[in-house]
Backbone as ProteinMPNN parsed JSONL, in Angstrom:
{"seq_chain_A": "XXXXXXXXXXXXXXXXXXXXXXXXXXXXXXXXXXXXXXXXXXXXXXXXXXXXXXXXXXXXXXXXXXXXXXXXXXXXXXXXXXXXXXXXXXXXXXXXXXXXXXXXXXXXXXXXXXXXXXXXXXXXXXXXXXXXXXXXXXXXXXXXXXXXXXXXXXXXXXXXXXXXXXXXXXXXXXXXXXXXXXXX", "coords_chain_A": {"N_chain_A": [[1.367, 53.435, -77.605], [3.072, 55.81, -79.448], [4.65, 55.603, -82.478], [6.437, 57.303, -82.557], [7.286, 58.434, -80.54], [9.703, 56.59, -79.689], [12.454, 54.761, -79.245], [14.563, 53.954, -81.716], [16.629, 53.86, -82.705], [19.627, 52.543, -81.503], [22.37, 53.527, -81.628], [22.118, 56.035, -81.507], [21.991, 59.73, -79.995], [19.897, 61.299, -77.876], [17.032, 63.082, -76.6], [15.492, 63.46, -73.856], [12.981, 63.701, -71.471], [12.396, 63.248, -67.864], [9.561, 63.539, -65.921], [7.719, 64.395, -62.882], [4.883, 63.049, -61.365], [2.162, 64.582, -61.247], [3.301, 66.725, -62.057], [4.755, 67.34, -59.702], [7.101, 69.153, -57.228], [9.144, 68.081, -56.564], [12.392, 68.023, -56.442], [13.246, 70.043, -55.235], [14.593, 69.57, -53.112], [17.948, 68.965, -52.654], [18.342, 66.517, -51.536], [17.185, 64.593, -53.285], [17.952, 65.649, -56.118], [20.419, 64.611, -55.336], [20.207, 61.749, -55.247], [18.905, 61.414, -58.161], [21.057, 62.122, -59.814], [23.289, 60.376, -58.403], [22.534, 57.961, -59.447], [22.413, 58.231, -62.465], [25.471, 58.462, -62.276], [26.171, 55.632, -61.365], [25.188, 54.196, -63.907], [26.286, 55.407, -66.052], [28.969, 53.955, -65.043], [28.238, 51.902, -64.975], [26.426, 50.826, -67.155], [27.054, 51.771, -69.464], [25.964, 54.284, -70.156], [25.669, 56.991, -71.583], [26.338, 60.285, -70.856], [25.199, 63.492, -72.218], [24.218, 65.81, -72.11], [22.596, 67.563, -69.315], [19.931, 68.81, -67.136], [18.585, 69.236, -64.086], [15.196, 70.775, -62.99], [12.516, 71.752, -60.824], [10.648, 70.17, -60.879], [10.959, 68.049, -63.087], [13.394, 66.829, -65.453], [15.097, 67.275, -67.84], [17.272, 65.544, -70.456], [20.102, 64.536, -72.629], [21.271, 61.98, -74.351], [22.889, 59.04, -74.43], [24.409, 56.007, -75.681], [26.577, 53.65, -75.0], [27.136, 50.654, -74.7], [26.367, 47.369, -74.627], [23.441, 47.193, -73.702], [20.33, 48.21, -74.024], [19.223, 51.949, -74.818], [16.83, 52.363, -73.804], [16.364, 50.522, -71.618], [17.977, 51.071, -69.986], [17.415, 54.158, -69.059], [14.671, 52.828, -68.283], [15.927, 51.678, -66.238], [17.379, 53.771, -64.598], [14.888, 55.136, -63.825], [13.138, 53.25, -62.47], [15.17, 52.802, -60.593], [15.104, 55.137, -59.113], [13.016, 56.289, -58.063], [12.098, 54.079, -56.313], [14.067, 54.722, -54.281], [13.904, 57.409, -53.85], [11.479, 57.228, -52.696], [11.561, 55.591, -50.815], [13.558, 57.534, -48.984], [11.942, 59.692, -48.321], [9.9, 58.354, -46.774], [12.161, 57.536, -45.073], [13.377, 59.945, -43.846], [13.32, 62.263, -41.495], [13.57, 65.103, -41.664], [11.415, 65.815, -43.848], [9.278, 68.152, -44.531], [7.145, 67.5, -46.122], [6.299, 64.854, -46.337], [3.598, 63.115, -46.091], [2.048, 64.207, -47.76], [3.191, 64.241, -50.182], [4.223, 61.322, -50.264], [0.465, 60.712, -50.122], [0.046, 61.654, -52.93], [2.316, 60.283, -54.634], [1.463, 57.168, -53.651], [-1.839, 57.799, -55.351], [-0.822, 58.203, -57.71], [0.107, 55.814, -58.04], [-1.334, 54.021, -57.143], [-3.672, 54.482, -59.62], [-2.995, 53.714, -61.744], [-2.079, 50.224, -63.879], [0.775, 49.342, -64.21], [2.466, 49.531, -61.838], [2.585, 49.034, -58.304], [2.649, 50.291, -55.863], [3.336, 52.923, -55.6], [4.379, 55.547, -57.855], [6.458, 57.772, -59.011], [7.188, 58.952, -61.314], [5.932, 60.285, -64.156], [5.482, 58.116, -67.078], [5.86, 58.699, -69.693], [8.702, 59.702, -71.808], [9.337, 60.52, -73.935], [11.241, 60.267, -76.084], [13.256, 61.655, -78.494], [15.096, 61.403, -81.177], [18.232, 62.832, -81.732], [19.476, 63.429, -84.67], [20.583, 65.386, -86.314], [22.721, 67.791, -86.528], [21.083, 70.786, -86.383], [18.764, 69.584, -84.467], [20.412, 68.904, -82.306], [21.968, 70.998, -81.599], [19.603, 72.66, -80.557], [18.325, 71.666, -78.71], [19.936, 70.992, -76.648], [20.876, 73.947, -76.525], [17.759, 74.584, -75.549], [17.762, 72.654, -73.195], [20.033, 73.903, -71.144], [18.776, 76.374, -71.196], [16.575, 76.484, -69.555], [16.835, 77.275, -66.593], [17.042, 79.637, -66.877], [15.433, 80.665, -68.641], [13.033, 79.94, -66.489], [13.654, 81.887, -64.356], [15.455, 81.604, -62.533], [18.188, 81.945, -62.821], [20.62, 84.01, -64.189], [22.255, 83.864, -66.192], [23.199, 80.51, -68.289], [25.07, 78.968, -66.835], [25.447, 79.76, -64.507], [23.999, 78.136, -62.916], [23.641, 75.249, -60.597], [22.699, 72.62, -61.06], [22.843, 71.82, -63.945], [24.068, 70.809, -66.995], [25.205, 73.039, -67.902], [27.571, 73.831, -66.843], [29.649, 72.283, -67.703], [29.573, 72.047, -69.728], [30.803, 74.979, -69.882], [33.155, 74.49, -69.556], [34.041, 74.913, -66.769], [35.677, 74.357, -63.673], [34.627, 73.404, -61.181], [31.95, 71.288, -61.464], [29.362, 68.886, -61.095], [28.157, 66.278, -62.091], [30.247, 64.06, -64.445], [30.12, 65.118, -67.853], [29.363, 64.074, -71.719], [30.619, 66.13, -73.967], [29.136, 67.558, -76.282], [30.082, 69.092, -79.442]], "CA_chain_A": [[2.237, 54.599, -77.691], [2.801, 56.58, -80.622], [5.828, 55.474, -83.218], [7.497, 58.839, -82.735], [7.941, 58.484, -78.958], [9.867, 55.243, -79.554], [13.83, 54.607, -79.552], [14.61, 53.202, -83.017], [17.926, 53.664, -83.079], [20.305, 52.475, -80.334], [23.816, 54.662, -82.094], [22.045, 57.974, -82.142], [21.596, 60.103, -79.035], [18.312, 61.057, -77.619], [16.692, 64.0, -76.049], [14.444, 63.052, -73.026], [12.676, 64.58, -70.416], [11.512, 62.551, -67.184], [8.479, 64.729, -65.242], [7.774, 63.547, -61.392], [3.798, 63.177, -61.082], [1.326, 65.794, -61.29], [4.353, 67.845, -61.864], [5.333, 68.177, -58.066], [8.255, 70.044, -56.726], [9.869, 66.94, -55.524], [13.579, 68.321, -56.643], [13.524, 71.558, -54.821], [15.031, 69.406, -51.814], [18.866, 68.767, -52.662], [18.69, 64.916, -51.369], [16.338, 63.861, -54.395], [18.72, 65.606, -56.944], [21.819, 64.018, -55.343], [19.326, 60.55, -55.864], [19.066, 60.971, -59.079], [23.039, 62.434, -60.013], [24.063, 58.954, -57.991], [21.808, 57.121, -60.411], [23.242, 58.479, -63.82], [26.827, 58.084, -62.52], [26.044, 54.735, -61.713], [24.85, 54.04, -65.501], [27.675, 55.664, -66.536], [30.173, 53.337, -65.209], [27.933, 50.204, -64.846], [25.601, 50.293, -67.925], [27.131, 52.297, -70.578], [25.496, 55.503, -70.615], [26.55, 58.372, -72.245], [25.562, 61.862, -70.238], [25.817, 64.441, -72.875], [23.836, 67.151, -71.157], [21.446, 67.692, -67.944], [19.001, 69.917, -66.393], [17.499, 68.882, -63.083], [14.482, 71.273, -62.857], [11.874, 71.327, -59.565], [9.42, 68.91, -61.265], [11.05, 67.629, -64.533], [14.64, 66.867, -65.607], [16.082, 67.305, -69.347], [18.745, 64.771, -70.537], [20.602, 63.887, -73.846], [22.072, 60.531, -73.603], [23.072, 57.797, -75.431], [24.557, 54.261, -74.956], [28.269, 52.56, -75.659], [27.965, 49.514, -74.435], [25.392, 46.274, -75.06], [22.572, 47.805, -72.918], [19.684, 49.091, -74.708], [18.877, 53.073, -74.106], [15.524, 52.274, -73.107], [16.413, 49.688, -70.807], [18.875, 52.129, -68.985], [16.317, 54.894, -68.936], [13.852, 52.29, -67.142], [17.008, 51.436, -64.54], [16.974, 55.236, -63.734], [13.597, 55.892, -63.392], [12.966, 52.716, -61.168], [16.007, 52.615, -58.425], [15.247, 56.552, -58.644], [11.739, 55.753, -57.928], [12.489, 53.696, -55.098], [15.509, 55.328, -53.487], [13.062, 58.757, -53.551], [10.332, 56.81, -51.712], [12.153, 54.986, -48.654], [14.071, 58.5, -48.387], [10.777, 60.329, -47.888], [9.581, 57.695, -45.486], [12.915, 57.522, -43.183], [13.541, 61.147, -43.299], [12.683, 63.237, -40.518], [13.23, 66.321, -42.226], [11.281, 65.534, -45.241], [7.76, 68.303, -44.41], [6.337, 67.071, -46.76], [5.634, 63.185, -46.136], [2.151, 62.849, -46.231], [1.524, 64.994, -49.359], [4.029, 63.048, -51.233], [3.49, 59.842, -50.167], [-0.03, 60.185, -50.804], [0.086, 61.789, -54.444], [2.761, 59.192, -55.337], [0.165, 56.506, -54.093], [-3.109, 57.78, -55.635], [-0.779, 57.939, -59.159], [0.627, 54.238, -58.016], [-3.159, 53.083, -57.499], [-4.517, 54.316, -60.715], [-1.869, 52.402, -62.964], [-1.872, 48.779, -63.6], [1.71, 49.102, -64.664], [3.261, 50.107, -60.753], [2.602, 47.661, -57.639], [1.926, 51.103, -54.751], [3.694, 54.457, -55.91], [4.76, 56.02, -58.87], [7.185, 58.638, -58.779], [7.706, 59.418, -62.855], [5.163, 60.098, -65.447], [5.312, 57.037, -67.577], [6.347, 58.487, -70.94], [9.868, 59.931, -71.523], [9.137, 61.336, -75.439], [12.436, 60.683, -76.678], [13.562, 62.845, -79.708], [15.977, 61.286, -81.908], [18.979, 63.632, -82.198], [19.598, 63.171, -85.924], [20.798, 66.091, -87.265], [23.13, 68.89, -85.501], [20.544, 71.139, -85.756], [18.224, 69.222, -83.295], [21.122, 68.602, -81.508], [22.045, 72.356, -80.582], [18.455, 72.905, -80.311], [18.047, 70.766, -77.197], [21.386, 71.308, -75.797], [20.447, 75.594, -75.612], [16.654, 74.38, -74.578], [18.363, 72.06, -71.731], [21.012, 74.757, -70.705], [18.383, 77.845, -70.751], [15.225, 76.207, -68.928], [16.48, 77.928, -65.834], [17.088, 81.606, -67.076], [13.541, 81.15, -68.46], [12.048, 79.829, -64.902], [14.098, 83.273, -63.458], [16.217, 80.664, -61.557], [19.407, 82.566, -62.858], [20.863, 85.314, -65.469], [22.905, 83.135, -67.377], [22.972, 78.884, -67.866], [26.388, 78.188, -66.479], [25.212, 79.772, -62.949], [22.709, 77.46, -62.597], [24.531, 74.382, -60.735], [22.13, 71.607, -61.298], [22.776, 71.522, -65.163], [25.418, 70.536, -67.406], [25.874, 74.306, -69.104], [28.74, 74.534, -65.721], [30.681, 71.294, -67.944], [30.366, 73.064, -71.34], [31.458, 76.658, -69.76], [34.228, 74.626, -68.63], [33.923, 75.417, -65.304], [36.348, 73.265, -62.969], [33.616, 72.288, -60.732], [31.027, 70.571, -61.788], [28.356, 67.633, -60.315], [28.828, 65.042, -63.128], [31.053, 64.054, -66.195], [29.217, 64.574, -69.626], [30.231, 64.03, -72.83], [30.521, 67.259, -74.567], [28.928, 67.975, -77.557], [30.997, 69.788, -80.098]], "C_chain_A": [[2.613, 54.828, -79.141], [4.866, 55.988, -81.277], [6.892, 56.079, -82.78], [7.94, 58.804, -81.428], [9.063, 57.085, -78.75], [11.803, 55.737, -79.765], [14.125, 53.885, -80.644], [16.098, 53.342, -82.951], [18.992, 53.927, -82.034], [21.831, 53.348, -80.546], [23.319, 55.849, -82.038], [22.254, 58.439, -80.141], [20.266, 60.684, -79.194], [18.411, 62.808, -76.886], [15.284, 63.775, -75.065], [13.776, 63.583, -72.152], [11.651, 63.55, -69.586], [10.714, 64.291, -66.271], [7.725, 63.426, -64.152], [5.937, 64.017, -61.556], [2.868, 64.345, -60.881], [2.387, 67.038, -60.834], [4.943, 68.785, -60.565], [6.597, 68.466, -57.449], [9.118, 69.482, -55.846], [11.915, 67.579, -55.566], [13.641, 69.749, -56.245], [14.391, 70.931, -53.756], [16.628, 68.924, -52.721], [19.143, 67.073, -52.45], [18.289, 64.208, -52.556], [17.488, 64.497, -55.425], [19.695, 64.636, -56.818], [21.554, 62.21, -55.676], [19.457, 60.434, -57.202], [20.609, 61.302, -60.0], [23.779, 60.88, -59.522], [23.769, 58.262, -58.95], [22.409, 57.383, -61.87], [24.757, 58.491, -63.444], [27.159, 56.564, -62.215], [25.642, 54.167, -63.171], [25.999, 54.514, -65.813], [29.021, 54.662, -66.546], [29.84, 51.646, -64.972], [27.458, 49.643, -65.844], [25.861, 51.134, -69.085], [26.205, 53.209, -71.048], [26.213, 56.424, -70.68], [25.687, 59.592, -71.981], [26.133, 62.973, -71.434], [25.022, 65.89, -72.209], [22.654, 66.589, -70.023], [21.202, 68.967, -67.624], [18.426, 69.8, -65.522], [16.356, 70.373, -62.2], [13.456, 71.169, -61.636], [10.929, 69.829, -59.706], [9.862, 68.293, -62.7], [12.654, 67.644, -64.763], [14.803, 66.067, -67.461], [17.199, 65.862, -69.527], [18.601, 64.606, -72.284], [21.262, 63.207, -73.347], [21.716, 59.435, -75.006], [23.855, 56.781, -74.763], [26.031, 54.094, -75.716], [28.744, 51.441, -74.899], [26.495, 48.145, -74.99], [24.081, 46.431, -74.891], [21.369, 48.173, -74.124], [19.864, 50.457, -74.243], [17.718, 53.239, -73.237], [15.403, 51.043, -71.686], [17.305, 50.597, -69.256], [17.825, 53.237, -68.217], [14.994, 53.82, -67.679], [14.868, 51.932, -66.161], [16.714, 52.296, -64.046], [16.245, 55.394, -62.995], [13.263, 54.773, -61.898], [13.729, 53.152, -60.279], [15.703, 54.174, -58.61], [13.801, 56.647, -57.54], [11.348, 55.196, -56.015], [13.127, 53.909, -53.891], [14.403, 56.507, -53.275], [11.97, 58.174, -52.208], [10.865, 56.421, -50.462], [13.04, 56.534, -48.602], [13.071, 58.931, -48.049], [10.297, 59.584, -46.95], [10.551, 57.639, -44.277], [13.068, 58.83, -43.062], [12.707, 61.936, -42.268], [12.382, 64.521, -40.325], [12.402, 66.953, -43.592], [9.213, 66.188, -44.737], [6.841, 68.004, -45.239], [5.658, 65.637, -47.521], [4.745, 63.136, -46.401], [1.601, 63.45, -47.635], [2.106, 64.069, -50.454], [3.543, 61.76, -51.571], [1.931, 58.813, -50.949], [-0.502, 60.567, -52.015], [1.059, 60.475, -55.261], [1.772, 57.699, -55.116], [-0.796, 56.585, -54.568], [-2.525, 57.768, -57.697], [-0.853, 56.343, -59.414], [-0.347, 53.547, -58.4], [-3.495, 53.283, -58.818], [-3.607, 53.989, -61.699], [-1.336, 51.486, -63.095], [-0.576, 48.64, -63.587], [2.879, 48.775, -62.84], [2.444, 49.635, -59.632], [1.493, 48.8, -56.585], [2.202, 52.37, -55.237], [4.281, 54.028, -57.385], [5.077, 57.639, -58.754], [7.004, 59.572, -60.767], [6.637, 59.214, -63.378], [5.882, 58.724, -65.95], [6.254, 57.267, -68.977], [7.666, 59.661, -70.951], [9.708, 60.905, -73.072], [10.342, 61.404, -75.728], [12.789, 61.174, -77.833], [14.781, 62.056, -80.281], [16.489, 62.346, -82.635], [19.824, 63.456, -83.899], [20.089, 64.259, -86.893], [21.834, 67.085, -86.043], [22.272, 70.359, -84.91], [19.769, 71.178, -84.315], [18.988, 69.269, -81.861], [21.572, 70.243, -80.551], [20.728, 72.778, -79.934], [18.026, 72.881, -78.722], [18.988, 71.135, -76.108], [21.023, 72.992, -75.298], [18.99, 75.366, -74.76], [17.258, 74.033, -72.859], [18.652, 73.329, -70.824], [20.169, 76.328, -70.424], [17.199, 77.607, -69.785], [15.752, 76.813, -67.481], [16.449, 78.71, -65.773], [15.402, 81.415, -67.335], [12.505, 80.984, -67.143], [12.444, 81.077, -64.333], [15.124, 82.832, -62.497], [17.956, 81.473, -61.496], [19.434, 83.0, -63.957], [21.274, 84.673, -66.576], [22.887, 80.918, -67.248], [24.09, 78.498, -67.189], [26.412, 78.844, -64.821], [24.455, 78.693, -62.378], [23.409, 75.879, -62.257], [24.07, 72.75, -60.623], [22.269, 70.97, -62.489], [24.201, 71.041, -65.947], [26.371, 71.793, -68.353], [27.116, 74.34, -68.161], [29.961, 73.609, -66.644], [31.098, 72.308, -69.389], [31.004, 74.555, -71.47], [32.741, 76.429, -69.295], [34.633, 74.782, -67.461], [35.135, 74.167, -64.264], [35.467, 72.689, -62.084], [32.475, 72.026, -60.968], [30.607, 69.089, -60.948], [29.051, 66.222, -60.888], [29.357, 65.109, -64.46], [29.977, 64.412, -67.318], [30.229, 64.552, -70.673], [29.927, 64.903, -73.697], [30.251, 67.222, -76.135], [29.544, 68.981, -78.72], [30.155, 70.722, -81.19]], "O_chain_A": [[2.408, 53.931, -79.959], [5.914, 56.031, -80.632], [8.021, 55.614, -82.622], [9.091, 59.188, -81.218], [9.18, 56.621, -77.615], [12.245, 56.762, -80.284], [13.801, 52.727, -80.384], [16.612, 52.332, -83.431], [19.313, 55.054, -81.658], [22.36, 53.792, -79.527], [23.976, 56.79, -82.481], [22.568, 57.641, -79.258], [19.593, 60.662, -80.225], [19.41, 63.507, -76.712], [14.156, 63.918, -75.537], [14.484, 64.577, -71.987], [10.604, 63.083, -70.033], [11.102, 65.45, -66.121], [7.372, 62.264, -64.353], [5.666, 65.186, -61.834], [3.26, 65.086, -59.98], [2.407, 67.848, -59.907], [5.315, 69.942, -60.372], [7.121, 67.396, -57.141], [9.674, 69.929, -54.843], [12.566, 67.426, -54.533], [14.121, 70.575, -57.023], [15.138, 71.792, -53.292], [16.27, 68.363, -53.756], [20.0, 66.462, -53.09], [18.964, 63.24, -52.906], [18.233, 63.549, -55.674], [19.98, 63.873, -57.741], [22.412, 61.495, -56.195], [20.072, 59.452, -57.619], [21.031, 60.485, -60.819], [24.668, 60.347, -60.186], [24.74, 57.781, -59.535], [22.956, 56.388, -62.346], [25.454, 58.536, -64.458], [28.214, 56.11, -62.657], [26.378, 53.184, -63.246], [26.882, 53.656, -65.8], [29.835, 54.505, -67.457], [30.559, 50.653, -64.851], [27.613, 48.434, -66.014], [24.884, 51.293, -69.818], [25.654, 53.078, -72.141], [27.211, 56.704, -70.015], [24.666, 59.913, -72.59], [27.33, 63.247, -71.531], [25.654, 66.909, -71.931], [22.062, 65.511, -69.973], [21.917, 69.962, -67.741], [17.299, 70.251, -65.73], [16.65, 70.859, -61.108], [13.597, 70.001, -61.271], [10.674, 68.882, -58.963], [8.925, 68.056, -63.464], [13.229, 68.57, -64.192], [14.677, 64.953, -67.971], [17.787, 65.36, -68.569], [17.596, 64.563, -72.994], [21.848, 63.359, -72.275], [20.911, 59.206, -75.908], [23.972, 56.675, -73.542], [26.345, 54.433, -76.857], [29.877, 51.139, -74.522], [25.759, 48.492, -75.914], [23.352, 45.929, -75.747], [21.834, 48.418, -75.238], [20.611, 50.532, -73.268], [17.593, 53.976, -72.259], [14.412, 50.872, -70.977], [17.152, 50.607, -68.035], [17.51, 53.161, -67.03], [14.637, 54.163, -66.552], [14.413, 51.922, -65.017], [15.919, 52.234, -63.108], [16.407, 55.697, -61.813], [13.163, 55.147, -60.73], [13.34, 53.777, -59.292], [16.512, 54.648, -57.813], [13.806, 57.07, -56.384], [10.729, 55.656, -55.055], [12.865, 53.451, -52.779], [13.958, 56.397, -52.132], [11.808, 58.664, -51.091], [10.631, 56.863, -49.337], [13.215, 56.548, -47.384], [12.973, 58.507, -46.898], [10.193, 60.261, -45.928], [10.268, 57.661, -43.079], [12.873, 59.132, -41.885], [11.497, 62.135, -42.367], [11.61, 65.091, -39.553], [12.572, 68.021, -44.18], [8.235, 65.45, -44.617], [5.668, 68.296, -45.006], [4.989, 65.389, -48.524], [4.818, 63.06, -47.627], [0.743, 62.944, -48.358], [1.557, 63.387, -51.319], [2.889, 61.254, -52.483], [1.711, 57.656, -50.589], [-1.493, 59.946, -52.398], [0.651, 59.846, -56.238], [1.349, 57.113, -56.112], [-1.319, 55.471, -54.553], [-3.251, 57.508, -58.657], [-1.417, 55.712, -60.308], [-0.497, 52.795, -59.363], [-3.676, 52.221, -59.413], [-4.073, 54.299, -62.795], [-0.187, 51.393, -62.662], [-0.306, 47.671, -62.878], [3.81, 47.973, -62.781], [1.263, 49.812, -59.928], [0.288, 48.636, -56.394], [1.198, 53.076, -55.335], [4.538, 52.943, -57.906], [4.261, 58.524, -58.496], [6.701, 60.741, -61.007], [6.137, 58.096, -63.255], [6.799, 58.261, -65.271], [7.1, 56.467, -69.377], [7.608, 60.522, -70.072], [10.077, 62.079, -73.035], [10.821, 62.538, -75.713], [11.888, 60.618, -78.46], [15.708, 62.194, -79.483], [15.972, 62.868, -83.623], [21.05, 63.372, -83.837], [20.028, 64.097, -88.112], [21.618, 67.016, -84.833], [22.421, 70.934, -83.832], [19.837, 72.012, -83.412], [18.533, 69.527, -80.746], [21.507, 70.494, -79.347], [20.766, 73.237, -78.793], [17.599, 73.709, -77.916], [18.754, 71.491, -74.954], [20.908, 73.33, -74.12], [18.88, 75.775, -73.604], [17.242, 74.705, -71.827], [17.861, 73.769, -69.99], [20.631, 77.23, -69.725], [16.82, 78.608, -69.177], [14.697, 76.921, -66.858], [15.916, 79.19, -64.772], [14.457, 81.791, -66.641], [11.516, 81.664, -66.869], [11.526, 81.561, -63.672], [15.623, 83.633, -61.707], [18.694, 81.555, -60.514], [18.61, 82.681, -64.813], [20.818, 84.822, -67.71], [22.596, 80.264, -66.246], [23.99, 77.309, -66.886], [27.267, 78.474, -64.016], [24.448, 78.553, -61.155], [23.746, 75.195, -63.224], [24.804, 71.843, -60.23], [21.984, 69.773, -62.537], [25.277, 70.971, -65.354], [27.403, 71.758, -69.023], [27.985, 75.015, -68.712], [31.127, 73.974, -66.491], [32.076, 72.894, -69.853], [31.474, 75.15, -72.439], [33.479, 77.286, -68.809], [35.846, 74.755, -67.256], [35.029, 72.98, -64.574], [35.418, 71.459, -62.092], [31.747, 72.888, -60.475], [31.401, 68.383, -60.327], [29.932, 65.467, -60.476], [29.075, 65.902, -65.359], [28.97, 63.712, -67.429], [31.423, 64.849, -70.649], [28.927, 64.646, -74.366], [31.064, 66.901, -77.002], [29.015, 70.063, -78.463], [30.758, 71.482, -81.947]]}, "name": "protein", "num_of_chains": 1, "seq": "XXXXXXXXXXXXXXXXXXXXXXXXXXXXXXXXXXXXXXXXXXXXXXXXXXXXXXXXXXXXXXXXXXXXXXXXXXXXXXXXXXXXXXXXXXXXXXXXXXXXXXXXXXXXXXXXXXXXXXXXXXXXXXXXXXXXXXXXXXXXXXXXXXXXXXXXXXXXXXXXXXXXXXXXXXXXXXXXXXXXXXXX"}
C-alpha cells in the first residue's frame, strides 16, 4: 500500500471513506445504518474516537475522525469495519425480511473467497484512503464534500435534510442520530 494512504499521524484528524463490496446498496435498508451508528457510538465511549462528521451513503460512508485516547486511529477504524462486518452478516442471515439474502450473502462470499486476508465474507473494500486533515482548507473541503454527497446523488435539496449525515449536528438541528465534534 501506497505511503499516502497511511495514518502517520495519530493527533491530526482524518478523512475516510469505507465502500461495502462491489459497491452494493447494502445501506438502503435502515437496520445496516443503525449497525453501523451503534458501532461509532460504541468507539466513541469505549475507544476514544472522535466523530467529527458523517455521511452514510447506499454503498459507501464518509467520516472525519480522530482519536483522544491511547487507541491507535487505525486500530479503531479496523474495530468498526470488523464487528460492522459481522453484525451485517448474522443480521442478513436471521432476518426474515432481508429480500435480498442470497445476493448478498453470495457477493459478500465470492469477495470473502478471493482474499487471503478474510476467513468466508467480506463486507468492506479493504482500503479506507485516509487523507490527513492538515490544513483548514482540507478540512472544510471534506466537511462540504461529506455534507453535500447527497444533494449531488438528488437524495435531497439541501445537506441538513438529509438525516443520515452529520450536516443535521452542524445546522444545529435538535435532533440528530449521533454526537460529533464540531468543526469550527
Amino acid at each position: 500500500m501506497s505511503r499516502k494512504y497511511k495514518i502517520h499521524n495519530q493527533e491530526k484528524l482524518y478523512f475516510v471513506t469505507f465502500t461495502i463490496v462491489q459497491w452494493i446498496d447494502l445501506f438502503s435498508r435502515q437496520v445496516y445504518r443503525d449497525i453501523f451508528l451503534d458501532s461509532l457510538k460504541f468507539c466513541q465511549i469505549k475507544k476514544g474516537l472522535d466523530l467529527c462528521a458523517y455521511c452514510i451513503m447506499s454503498s459507501h460512508i464518509h467520516l472525519i475522525l480522530g482519536r483522544n485516547g491511547d487507541q491507535k486511529l487505525e486500530d479503531i477504524i479496523r474495530d468498526i469495519k470488523k464487528y460492522t462486518s459481522v453484525k451485517i452478516i448474522q443480521t442478513i442471515k436471521e432476518s426474515q425480511e432481508e429480500s435480498r439474502r442470497i445476493f448478498l450473502l453470495h457477493h459478500f462470499s465470492k469477495a470473502g473467497n478471493s482474499n487471503p486476508n478474510n476467513s468466508i465474507y467480506q463486507v468492506w473494500q479493504q482500503h479506507n484512503h485516509p487523507i490527513e486533515l492538515n490544513t483548514n482548507e482540507k478540512v472544510h473541503r471534506c466537511l462540504n464534500y461529506i455534507h453535500n454527497n447527497p444533494v449531488v446523488a438528488g437524495i435531497v435539496l439541501s445537506p441538513e435534510e438529509y438525516l443520515y449525515s452529520s450536516a443535521k449536528n452542524y445546522a444545529r438541528h435538535p435532533e440528530t442520530l449521533i454526537d460529533v465534534i464540531l468543526i469550527d
